[in-house]
Amino acid sequence: MSGERTTTVLVGVTGGIAAYKSCELVRALMKRGYRVKVVMTDAATRFVTPLTFRTLTNEPVAASLWEDDPSAPVHHISLAEEADVFVIAPCTANVIAKIAQGRADDLLTTAALATEAPIVMAPAMNVHMWRDEATQENVDRLRDRGVVFVEPESGELACGDVGEGRLAPVEAIAEAVMAEAERAQDLAGRHILVTAGGTQEPIDPVRYIGNRSSGKTGFAIADEAARRGARVTLVTGPTHLADPFGVEVVRVQTALQMHAAVMERAEDVDAVVASAAVADFRPAEVARGKIKKTAAPEAIALVRNPDILAELGARQERPVLVGFAAETSDVESNARHKLEAKRCDLVVANDVSDPALGFGTDANRVAFVTRDGVEWLPMLSKRVIAREIADRLARLLGGADVE
Ligand code: CTP
């Protein structure tokens, strides 16, 4: 993404009485210099006409999947691709539910499913609808997937009820959009190398020593960094995960192969995020043929593998380094020790003694350990943890280096 291009914000308007406030939101975004395009649900067009938005934005307004007007090139995929940020305000309970389920039965929900851009939702609805368990579950699910919510406010609602459900102030929504637009570029011009997954250390042609790392966190970080404009190289041990979009993926099996793949590229990178669970030891000898049970060895001699992160930390010109510490006790002090021993800028620590957390799960509770202190995060999805790590990484790299 070049610095020259105007950032495009796609504003989704759904059918609620607060739809009239979307006009103010459009103006607030245009005042900030964004190009604004509007997509409406059918219900929204009953509250505000597409002509209003067309006049405000000077752009065609998208409302139907079936529009066939050649002067209004509003195809759902092109809309999704054009958007740098997609903000849905007001967002009804129904649209939240549809997007949470991945339904795409109109232009707005289709664009939400198709876009790679960050999504901001500003819900507005009756207080009981907002508090309903179904709505709250849908909100949680979307939050886990990275959707940013601008929470509704408390006050008198259009239906006469009093409580939460009123659309957040337009300025607060515009600020959230701005934060996402900045985030979407804050790693531009950077080259980030991520290690992920566990390594496998062969014993013979069919057996290996391995660990329970799924690679999910590393893949999520690589994906997040690429979305935010970085050039990303992902060096991963064997996993079942698909290559993240726009990321160079180098698949390896052993610690020695991972070490070689990282060192080959280390000169060229601004930061290394070492999320891989690298085996500390490998069998001293790998049997050429399958070891038969009649000839089982009494013991397998092991030798140390090189420590990739420590080796990078020992370099004179080292990239920004983020290490991981999976601990079963004394999480903070062990992580701090790793921070110092491997000369990292940040260590992401977690407690793997709880089987519900860590390896293979979709959520985790981590602490960020730096020279300045420790910060525990709440329980978050790996996707959201990846976003938090990328936020810290952008700060450590000192802002975007956009040419
Ligand atoms: N790491 C690495 N190369 C290794 C081993 C670990 O790059 N050969 C990195 C991991 O990717 C992770 C961090 O170092 O970022 C984890 O530290 P590590 O020393 O593996 O922790 P433990 O092995 O658990 O150390 P200890 O057994 O002393 O707790």
Short mmCIF file of C-alpha atoms and ligand atoms in Angstrom, two decimals:
data_model
loop_
_atom_site.label_atom_id
_atom_site.label_comp_id
_atom_site.label_asym_id
_atom_site.label_seq_id
_atom_site.Cartn_x
_atom_site.Cartn_y
_atom_site.Cartn_z
CA MET A 1 0.00 0.00 0.00
CA SER A 2 1.63 3.29 -0.97
CA GLY A 3 1.44 6.39 1.21
CA GLU A 4 -0.05 8.31 -1.70
CA ARG A 5 -3.30 6.43 -1.96
CA THR A 6 -6.29 7.91 -0.19
CA THR A 7 -7.61 5.62 2.50
CA THR A 8 -11.07 4.33 1.64
CA VAL A 9 -13.58 3.79 4.42
CA LEU A 10 -16.62 1.70 3.58
CA VAL A 11 -19.55 2.74 5.76
CA GLY A 12 -22.23 0.08 6.18
CA VAL A 13 -25.63 1.38 7.19
CA THR A 14 -28.24 -1.03 8.57
CA GLY A 15 -31.91 -0.54 9.33
CA GLY A 16 -32.32 1.31 12.59
CA ILE A 17 -33.59 4.70 13.60
CA ALA A 18 -29.95 5.74 14.24
CA ALA A 19 -29.31 5.45 10.47
CA TYR A 20 -29.68 9.21 10.21
CA LYS A 21 -26.55 9.56 12.37
CA SER A 22 -24.59 7.73 9.67
CA CYS A 23 -24.85 10.92 7.63
CA GLU A 24 -22.90 12.73 10.35
CA LEU A 25 -20.42 9.85 10.51
CA VAL A 26 -19.85 10.07 6.76
CA ARG A 27 -19.18 13.80 7.08
CA ALA A 28 -16.85 13.31 10.06
CA LEU A 29 -14.85 10.74 8.09
CA MET A 30 -14.68 12.91 4.98
CA LYS A 31 -13.48 15.82 7.13
CA ARG A 32 -10.60 13.58 8.21
CA GLY A 33 -9.60 13.18 4.58
CA TYR A 34 -10.93 9.69 3.89
CA ARG A 35 -12.63 8.63 0.72
CA VAL A 36 -15.99 7.30 1.88
CA LYS A 37 -18.24 4.80 0.18
CA VAL A 38 -21.57 3.68 1.56
CA VAL A 39 -23.28 0.31 1.43
CA MET A 40 -26.83 0.01 2.80
CA THR A 41 -29.13 -2.83 3.69
CA ASP A 42 -32.60 -2.77 2.21
CA ALA A 43 -34.04 -1.88 5.64
CA ALA A 44 -31.65 1.06 5.96
CA THR A 45 -32.98 2.60 2.74
CA ARG A 46 -36.34 2.95 4.53
CA PHE A 47 -34.76 5.28 7.08
CA VAL A 48 -32.39 7.29 4.87
CA THR A 49 -32.39 7.37 1.08
CA PRO A 50 -29.33 6.30 -0.90
CA LEU A 51 -29.53 9.71 -2.57
CA THR A 52 -28.60 11.39 0.73
CA PHE A 53 -25.38 9.39 0.96
CA ARG A 54 -24.69 9.70 -2.73
CA THR A 55 -24.90 13.47 -2.40
CA LEU A 56 -22.73 13.56 0.73
CA THR A 57 -20.01 11.27 -0.62
CA ASN A 58 -20.22 12.00 -4.32
CA GLU A 59 -19.87 8.26 -4.85
CA PRO A 60 -22.38 5.66 -5.99
CA VAL A 61 -24.21 4.05 -3.08
CA ALA A 62 -24.39 0.29 -2.96
CA ALA A 63 -27.65 -1.21 -1.83
CA SER A 64 -28.51 -4.25 -3.92
CA LEU A 65 -26.61 -7.35 -4.99
CA TRP A 66 -28.59 -7.30 -8.20
CA GLU A 67 -27.95 -3.75 -9.39
CA ASP A 68 -27.14 -3.66 -13.07
CA ASP A 69 -26.39 -0.01 -13.63
CA PRO A 70 -23.12 0.33 -15.57
CA SER A 71 -22.66 3.87 -14.23
CA ALA A 72 -22.64 2.52 -10.67
CA PRO A 73 -19.88 -0.11 -10.51
CA VAL A 74 -20.75 -1.49 -7.10
CA HIS A 75 -19.86 -5.13 -7.07
CA HIS A 76 -19.66 -6.81 -3.66
CA ILE A 77 -16.12 -8.07 -4.17
CA SER A 78 -14.77 -4.77 -5.48
CA LEU A 79 -16.39 -3.01 -2.53
CA ALA A 80 -14.75 -5.45 -0.15
CA GLU A 81 -11.38 -5.03 -1.84
CA GLU A 82 -11.52 -1.24 -2.03
CA ALA A 83 -12.15 -0.85 1.68
CA ASP A 84 -9.21 -0.11 3.97
CA VAL A 85 -11.60 -0.07 6.92
CA PHE A 86 -15.22 -1.28 6.97
CA VAL A 87 -17.36 0.42 9.62
CA ILE A 88 -20.94 -0.70 10.19
CA ALA A 89 -22.88 2.02 12.01
CA PRO A 90 -25.54 1.64 13.13
CA CYS A 91 -25.31 -2.14 13.28
CA THR A 92 -28.50 -4.00 14.18
CA ALA A 93 -28.72 -7.21 16.19
CA ASN A 94 -29.78 -9.00 13.03
CA VAL A 95 -26.74 -7.92 11.03
CA ILE A 96 -24.42 -8.76 13.96
CA ALA A 97 -26.00 -12.25 14.02
CA LYS A 98 -25.71 -12.72 10.28
CA ILE A 99 -22.06 -11.68 10.13
CA ALA A 100 -21.24 -13.82 13.19
CA GLN A 101 -22.69 -16.80 11.30
CA GLY A 102 -20.96 -15.91 8.03
CA ARG A 103 -24.23 -15.41 6.17
CA ALA A 104 -24.08 -13.27 3.07
CA ASP A 105 -27.57 -12.63 1.77
CA ASP A 106 -27.25 -8.97 0.81
CA LEU A 107 -24.56 -6.61 -0.39
CA LEU A 108 -23.51 -5.42 3.07
CA THR A 109 -23.11 -8.87 4.64
CA THR A 110 -21.44 -10.18 1.47
CA ALA A 111 -18.89 -7.37 1.63
CA ALA A 112 -18.32 -8.10 5.35
CA LEU A 113 -17.54 -11.73 4.55
CA ALA A 114 -15.37 -10.92 1.55
CA THR A 115 -13.29 -8.10 2.98
CA GLU A 116 -9.79 -8.48 4.40
CA ALA A 117 -10.04 -5.00 5.91
CA PRO A 118 -10.51 -4.45 9.63
CA ILE A 119 -14.18 -4.24 10.63
CA VAL A 120 -15.55 -1.77 13.17
CA MET A 121 -19.12 -2.23 14.42
CA ALA A 122 -21.18 0.36 16.28
CA PRO A 123 -24.32 -1.42 17.45
CA ALA A 124 -27.61 0.38 18.10
CA MET A 125 -30.74 -1.39 19.28
CA ASN A 126 -33.22 -1.81 22.09
CA VAL A 127 -31.57 -2.48 25.48
CA HIS A 128 -33.10 -5.94 25.84
CA MET A 129 -31.98 -6.93 22.37
CA TRP A 130 -28.46 -5.71 23.17
CA ARG A 131 -28.31 -7.55 26.47
CA ASP A 132 -29.83 -10.72 25.09
CA GLU A 133 -27.52 -13.70 25.46
CA ALA A 134 -27.72 -14.46 21.75
CA THR A 135 -26.52 -10.95 20.82
CA GLN A 136 -23.77 -10.99 23.44
CA GLU A 137 -22.55 -14.39 22.23
CA ASN A 138 -22.45 -13.11 18.67
CA VAL A 139 -20.54 -10.01 19.78
CA ASP A 140 -18.01 -12.18 21.65
CA ARG A 141 -17.57 -14.41 18.65
CA LEU A 142 -16.93 -11.44 16.36
CA ARG A 143 -14.57 -9.85 18.89
CA ASP A 144 -12.55 -13.09 18.97
CA ARG A 145 -12.25 -12.82 15.20
CA GLY A 146 -10.86 -9.32 15.50
CA VAL A 147 -13.93 -7.12 14.98
CA VAL A 148 -13.62 -3.87 16.93
CA PHE A 149 -16.80 -2.80 18.75
CA VAL A 150 -17.68 0.77 19.63
CA GLU A 151 -20.05 -0.03 22.46
CA PRO A 152 -23.50 1.53 22.53
CA GLU A 153 -24.25 4.12 25.18
CA SER A 154 -26.82 4.24 27.91
CA GLY A 155 -29.72 6.63 27.55
CA GLU A 156 -33.26 7.04 26.35
CA LEU A 157 -33.92 4.82 23.34
CA ALA A 158 -36.20 5.43 20.38
CA CYS A 159 -38.57 2.75 21.65
CA GLY A 160 -39.05 4.61 24.94
CA ASP A 161 -36.93 2.20 27.02
CA VAL A 162 -33.98 3.51 28.96
CA GLY A 163 -30.66 1.62 28.97
CA GLU A 164 -27.69 0.66 26.80
CA GLY A 165 -28.39 0.50 23.12
CA ARG A 166 -27.95 4.03 21.85
CA LEU A 167 -25.43 4.44 19.04
CA ALA A 168 -22.07 5.64 20.38
CA PRO A 169 -21.22 9.28 19.62
CA VAL A 170 -20.23 9.83 16.00
CA GLU A 171 -16.84 11.22 17.07
CA ALA A 172 -16.06 8.04 19.03
CA ILE A 173 -16.89 5.92 15.98
CA ALA A 174 -14.76 8.13 13.72
CA GLU A 175 -11.86 7.84 16.19
CA ALA A 176 -12.14 4.04 16.17
CA VAL A 177 -12.08 4.04 12.37
CA MET A 178 -9.02 6.28 12.39
CA ALA A 179 -7.21 3.98 14.84
CA GLU A 180 -7.92 0.99 12.58
CA ALA A 181 -6.80 2.88 9.47
CA GLU A 182 -3.50 3.70 11.18
CA ARG A 183 -3.11 0.17 12.46
CA ALA A 184 -3.66 -1.19 8.94
CA GLN A 185 -0.42 0.50 7.86
CA ASP A 186 1.75 0.59 10.94
CA LEU A 187 4.08 -2.19 9.84
CA ALA A 188 4.39 -1.00 6.24
CA GLY A 189 7.92 -1.12 4.88
CA ARG A 190 9.05 -3.59 7.58
CA HIS A 191 10.29 -7.13 7.05
CA ILE A 192 9.22 -9.43 9.85
CA LEU A 193 10.27 -13.02 10.31
CA VAL A 194 8.05 -15.27 12.40
CA THR A 195 8.95 -18.77 13.58
CA ALA A 196 6.02 -21.04 14.36
CA GLY A 197 4.96 -24.57 15.21
CA GLY A 198 6.98 -27.31 16.82
CA THR A 199 10.01 -28.99 15.33
CA GLN A 200 10.26 -32.75 14.81
CA GLU A 201 13.54 -34.46 15.60
CA PRO A 202 13.78 -37.81 13.83
CA ILE A 203 14.73 -40.98 15.68
CA ASP A 204 14.40 -43.19 12.61
CA PRO A 205 12.59 -42.76 9.25
CA VAL A 206 9.14 -43.03 10.89
CA ARG A 207 9.52 -41.75 14.46
CA TYR A 208 10.40 -38.41 15.90
CA ILE A 209 10.57 -36.41 19.11
CA GLY A 210 8.01 -33.63 18.91
CA ASN A 211 5.85 -31.35 21.00
CA ARG A 212 2.26 -30.16 21.19
CA SER A 213 2.65 -26.76 19.54
CA SER A 214 -0.07 -26.21 16.90
CA GLY A 215 1.50 -23.17 15.24
CA LYS A 216 -1.74 -21.19 15.62
CA THR A 217 -0.22 -18.22 17.44
CA GLY A 218 2.67 -17.83 15.00
CA PHE A 219 0.39 -18.13 11.98
CA ALA A 220 -1.97 -15.54 13.48
CA ILE A 221 0.95 -13.15 14.05
CA ALA A 222 2.22 -13.62 10.49
CA ASP A 223 -1.26 -12.99 9.13
CA GLU A 224 -1.75 -9.91 11.30
CA ALA A 225 1.64 -8.43 10.37
CA ALA A 226 0.93 -8.94 6.66
CA ARG A 227 -2.48 -7.28 7.00
CA ARG A 228 -0.70 -4.30 8.55
CA GLY A 229 1.58 -3.85 5.58
CA ALA A 230 4.69 -5.81 6.59
CA ARG A 231 6.61 -8.12 4.34
CA VAL A 232 6.39 -11.36 6.30
CA THR A 233 8.42 -14.56 6.21
CA LEU A 234 7.01 -17.42 8.23
CA VAL A 235 9.39 -20.27 9.05
CA THR A 236 7.30 -23.07 10.44
CA GLY A 237 7.57 -26.62 11.64
CA PRO A 238 4.99 -29.14 10.40
CA THR A 239 1.38 -27.96 11.00
CA HIS A 240 -2.00 -28.52 9.40
CA LEU A 241 -2.58 -24.79 9.02
CA ALA A 242 -2.96 -23.19 5.60
CA ASP A 243 -0.50 -20.52 4.43
CA PRO A 244 -1.64 -17.06 5.56
CA PHE A 245 -2.51 -14.76 2.67
CA GLY A 246 0.38 -12.69 1.33
CA VAL A 247 3.02 -14.36 3.54
CA GLU A 248 6.18 -16.15 2.34
CA VAL A 249 6.05 -19.54 4.05
CA VAL A 250 9.11 -21.71 4.56
CA ARG A 251 8.21 -25.16 5.87
CA VAL A 252 10.87 -27.08 7.78
CA GLN A 253 10.92 -30.16 9.96
CA THR A 254 13.86 -30.04 12.35
CA ALA A 255 15.43 -27.43 14.63
CA LEU A 256 18.58 -27.49 12.50
CA GLN A 257 16.54 -26.73 9.37
CA MET A 258 14.68 -23.95 11.17
CA HIS A 259 17.96 -22.53 12.41
CA ALA A 260 19.39 -22.52 8.88
CA ALA A 261 16.26 -20.95 7.37
CA VAL A 262 16.24 -18.15 9.96
CA MET A 263 19.96 -17.41 9.83
CA GLU A 264 19.89 -17.19 6.05
CA ARG A 265 17.39 -14.35 6.31
CA ALA A 266 18.35 -12.70 9.60
CA GLU A 267 20.44 -9.92 8.03
CA ASP A 268 17.51 -8.74 6.06
CA VAL A 269 14.78 -8.47 8.71
CA ASP A 270 13.65 -5.71 11.05
CA ALA A 271 12.13 -8.02 13.64
CA VAL A 272 11.94 -11.69 14.56
CA VAL A 273 8.98 -13.09 16.44
CA ALA A 274 10.10 -16.48 17.77
CA SER A 275 6.89 -18.30 18.57
CA ALA A 276 8.15 -21.73 17.51
CA ALA A 277 8.49 -24.47 20.07
CA VAL A 278 11.96 -25.53 18.98
CA ALA A 279 13.09 -28.86 20.37
CA ASP A 280 16.01 -28.22 22.70
CA PHE A 281 17.49 -31.64 21.93
CA ARG A 282 17.70 -34.06 19.01
CA PRO A 283 18.72 -37.72 18.89
CA ALA A 284 22.48 -37.88 18.53
CA GLU A 285 22.04 -40.43 15.78
CA VAL A 286 19.16 -41.08 13.42
CA ALA A 287 18.71 -44.78 12.62
CA ARG A 288 18.84 -45.35 8.86
CA GLY A 289 16.15 -48.04 8.92
CA LYS A 290 13.04 -48.37 11.07
CA ILE A 291 13.97 -49.57 14.54
CA LYS A 292 12.31 -52.96 15.07
CA LYS A 293 10.71 -53.70 18.42
CA THR A 294 12.99 -56.66 18.81
CA ALA A 295 15.97 -54.29 18.65
CA ALA A 296 14.69 -51.43 20.82
CA PRO A 297 17.54 -49.32 22.19
CA GLU A 298 17.68 -48.97 25.97
CA ALA A 299 18.16 -45.26 25.71
CA ILE A 300 18.25 -42.57 23.06
CA ALA A 301 21.27 -40.31 23.35
CA LEU A 302 20.40 -36.66 22.81
CA VAL A 303 22.45 -33.63 21.80
CA ARG A 304 21.59 -29.94 22.16
CA ASN A 305 20.06 -28.02 19.28
CA PRO A 306 21.22 -24.48 18.55
CA ASP A 307 19.12 -21.80 20.26
CA ILE A 308 17.90 -19.64 17.37
CA LEU A 309 16.61 -16.77 19.47
CA ALA A 310 19.67 -16.63 21.74
CA GLU A 311 21.94 -16.61 18.70
CA LEU A 312 20.04 -13.66 17.21
CA GLY A 313 20.14 -11.86 20.56
CA ALA A 314 23.91 -12.28 20.75
CA ARG A 315 24.44 -10.47 17.45
CA GLN A 316 25.91 -7.01 17.48
CA GLU A 317 23.33 -5.73 15.01
CA ARG A 318 20.26 -7.54 16.14
CA PRO A 319 16.72 -7.10 14.89
CA VAL A 320 13.89 -6.33 17.31
CA LEU A 321 13.32 -9.64 19.10
CA VAL A 322 10.12 -11.06 20.52
CA GLY A 323 10.50 -14.34 22.37
CA PHE A 324 7.97 -16.70 23.91
CA ALA A 325 8.06 -18.45 27.23
CA ALA A 326 5.77 -21.39 27.91
CA GLU A 327 6.06 -22.05 31.62
CA THR A 328 4.43 -24.35 34.14
CA SER A 329 5.55 -22.35 37.23
CA ASP A 330 7.06 -18.98 38.18
CA VAL A 331 5.85 -17.61 34.86
CA GLU A 332 6.98 -14.02 35.38
CA SER A 333 10.46 -14.69 36.77
CA ASN A 334 11.21 -17.39 34.20
CA ALA A 335 10.06 -15.10 31.39
CA ARG A 336 12.18 -12.25 32.74
CA HIS A 337 15.17 -14.56 32.84
CA LYS A 338 14.61 -15.44 29.15
CA LEU A 339 14.22 -11.76 28.26
CA GLU A 340 17.66 -11.05 29.68
CA ALA A 341 19.43 -14.26 28.70
CA LYS A 342 18.34 -14.07 25.06
CA ARG A 343 18.43 -10.25 24.88
CA CYS A 344 14.83 -9.89 23.72
CA ASP A 345 12.83 -6.68 23.57
CA LEU A 346 9.65 -8.46 24.60
CA VAL A 347 8.79 -11.91 25.94
CA VAL A 348 5.27 -13.23 25.59
CA ALA A 349 4.76 -15.54 28.54
CA ASN A 350 2.03 -18.01 29.26
CA ASP A 351 1.22 -20.64 31.80
CA VAL A 352 0.91 -24.03 30.13
CA SER A 353 0.14 -25.92 33.34
CA ASP A 354 -3.59 -25.40 32.64
CA PRO A 355 -4.59 -27.79 29.82
CA ALA A 356 -7.39 -25.40 28.78
CA LEU A 357 -4.78 -22.79 27.85
CA GLY A 358 -1.86 -22.69 25.48
CA PHE A 359 -0.99 -25.54 23.14
CA GLY A 360 -3.55 -26.28 20.46
CA THR A 361 -6.30 -24.13 22.00
CA ASP A 362 -7.89 -21.12 20.30
CA ALA A 363 -7.61 -18.80 23.28
CA ASN A 364 -4.90 -18.01 25.74
CA ARG A 365 -3.94 -15.77 28.62
CA VAL A 366 -0.51 -14.21 28.18
CA ALA A 367 1.73 -11.69 29.89
CA PHE A 368 3.98 -9.20 28.13
CA VAL A 369 7.33 -9.01 29.87
CA THR A 370 9.71 -6.19 29.01
CA ARG A 371 12.57 -4.45 30.78
CA ASP A 372 9.95 -2.00 32.07
CA GLY A 373 7.64 -4.51 33.71
CA VAL A 374 4.95 -7.13 33.31
CA GLU A 375 1.49 -6.71 31.84
CA TRP A 376 -1.05 -9.55 32.07
CA LEU A 377 -3.70 -9.55 29.37
CA PRO A 378 -7.16 -11.02 29.89
CA MET A 379 -8.16 -14.30 28.23
CA LEU A 380 -8.15 -13.53 24.50
CA SER A 381 -8.41 -15.38 21.21
CA LYS A 382 -5.09 -16.09 19.48
CA ARG A 383 -6.17 -13.69 16.73
CA VAL A 384 -6.58 -10.85 19.23
CA ILE A 385 -3.33 -11.78 21.01
CA ALA A 386 -1.64 -11.53 17.60
CA ARG A 387 -3.06 -8.03 17.23
CA GLU A 388 -1.75 -7.03 20.67
CA ILE A 389 1.69 -8.40 19.81
CA ALA A 390 1.68 -6.53 16.49
CA ASP A 391 0.73 -3.33 18.35
CA ARG A 392 3.79 -3.74 20.60
CA LEU A 393 5.95 -4.64 17.62
CA ALA A 394 4.91 -1.49 15.76
CA ARG A 395 5.83 0.54 18.83
CA LEU A 396 9.19 -1.21 19.21
CA LEU A 397 9.96 -0.58 15.56
CA GLY A 398 9.16 3.07 16.08
CA GLY A 399 6.25 3.60 13.75
CA ALA A 400 5.79 2.92 10.08
CA ASP A 401 8.59 3.44 7.65
CA VAL A 402 6.35 4.24 4.71
CA GLU A 403 8.16 5.22 1.60
N1 CTP B 1 13.90 -20.85 20.99
C1 CTP B 1 14.68 -20.85 19.85
N2 CTP B 1 15.53 -21.88 19.60
C2 CTP B 1 15.62 -22.90 20.44
C3 CTP B 1 14.84 -22.92 21.60
C4 CTP B 1 14.00 -21.89 21.85
O1 CTP B 1 14.58 -19.90 19.09
N3 CTP B 1 16.46 -23.89 20.15
C5 CTP B 1 13.00 -19.72 21.28
C6 CTP B 1 11.54 -20.07 21.22
O2 CTP B 1 11.02 -19.86 19.92
C7 CTP B 1 10.94 -19.13 22.23
C8 CTP B 1 11.99 -19.06 23.30
O3 CTP B 1 13.22 -19.33 22.63
O4 CTP B 1 10.77 -17.83 21.73
C9 CTP B 1 11.71 -20.07 24.35
O5 CTP B 1 12.77 -20.23 25.17
P1 CTP B 1 13.28 -21.69 25.58
O6 CTP B 1 14.68 -21.55 26.02
O7 CTP B 1 12.89 -22.71 24.58
O8 CTP B 1 12.46 -22.04 26.72
P2 CTP B 1 12.65 -23.43 27.33
O9 CTP B 1 13.31 -24.39 26.40
O10 CTP B 1 11.31 -23.75 27.83
O11 CTP B 1 13.71 -23.12 28.42
P3 CTP B 1 13.75 -23.83 29.77
O12 CTP B 1 13.67 -25.27 29.44
O13 CTP B 1 15.02 -23.38 30.32
O14 CTP B 1 12.53 -23.27 30.45
#
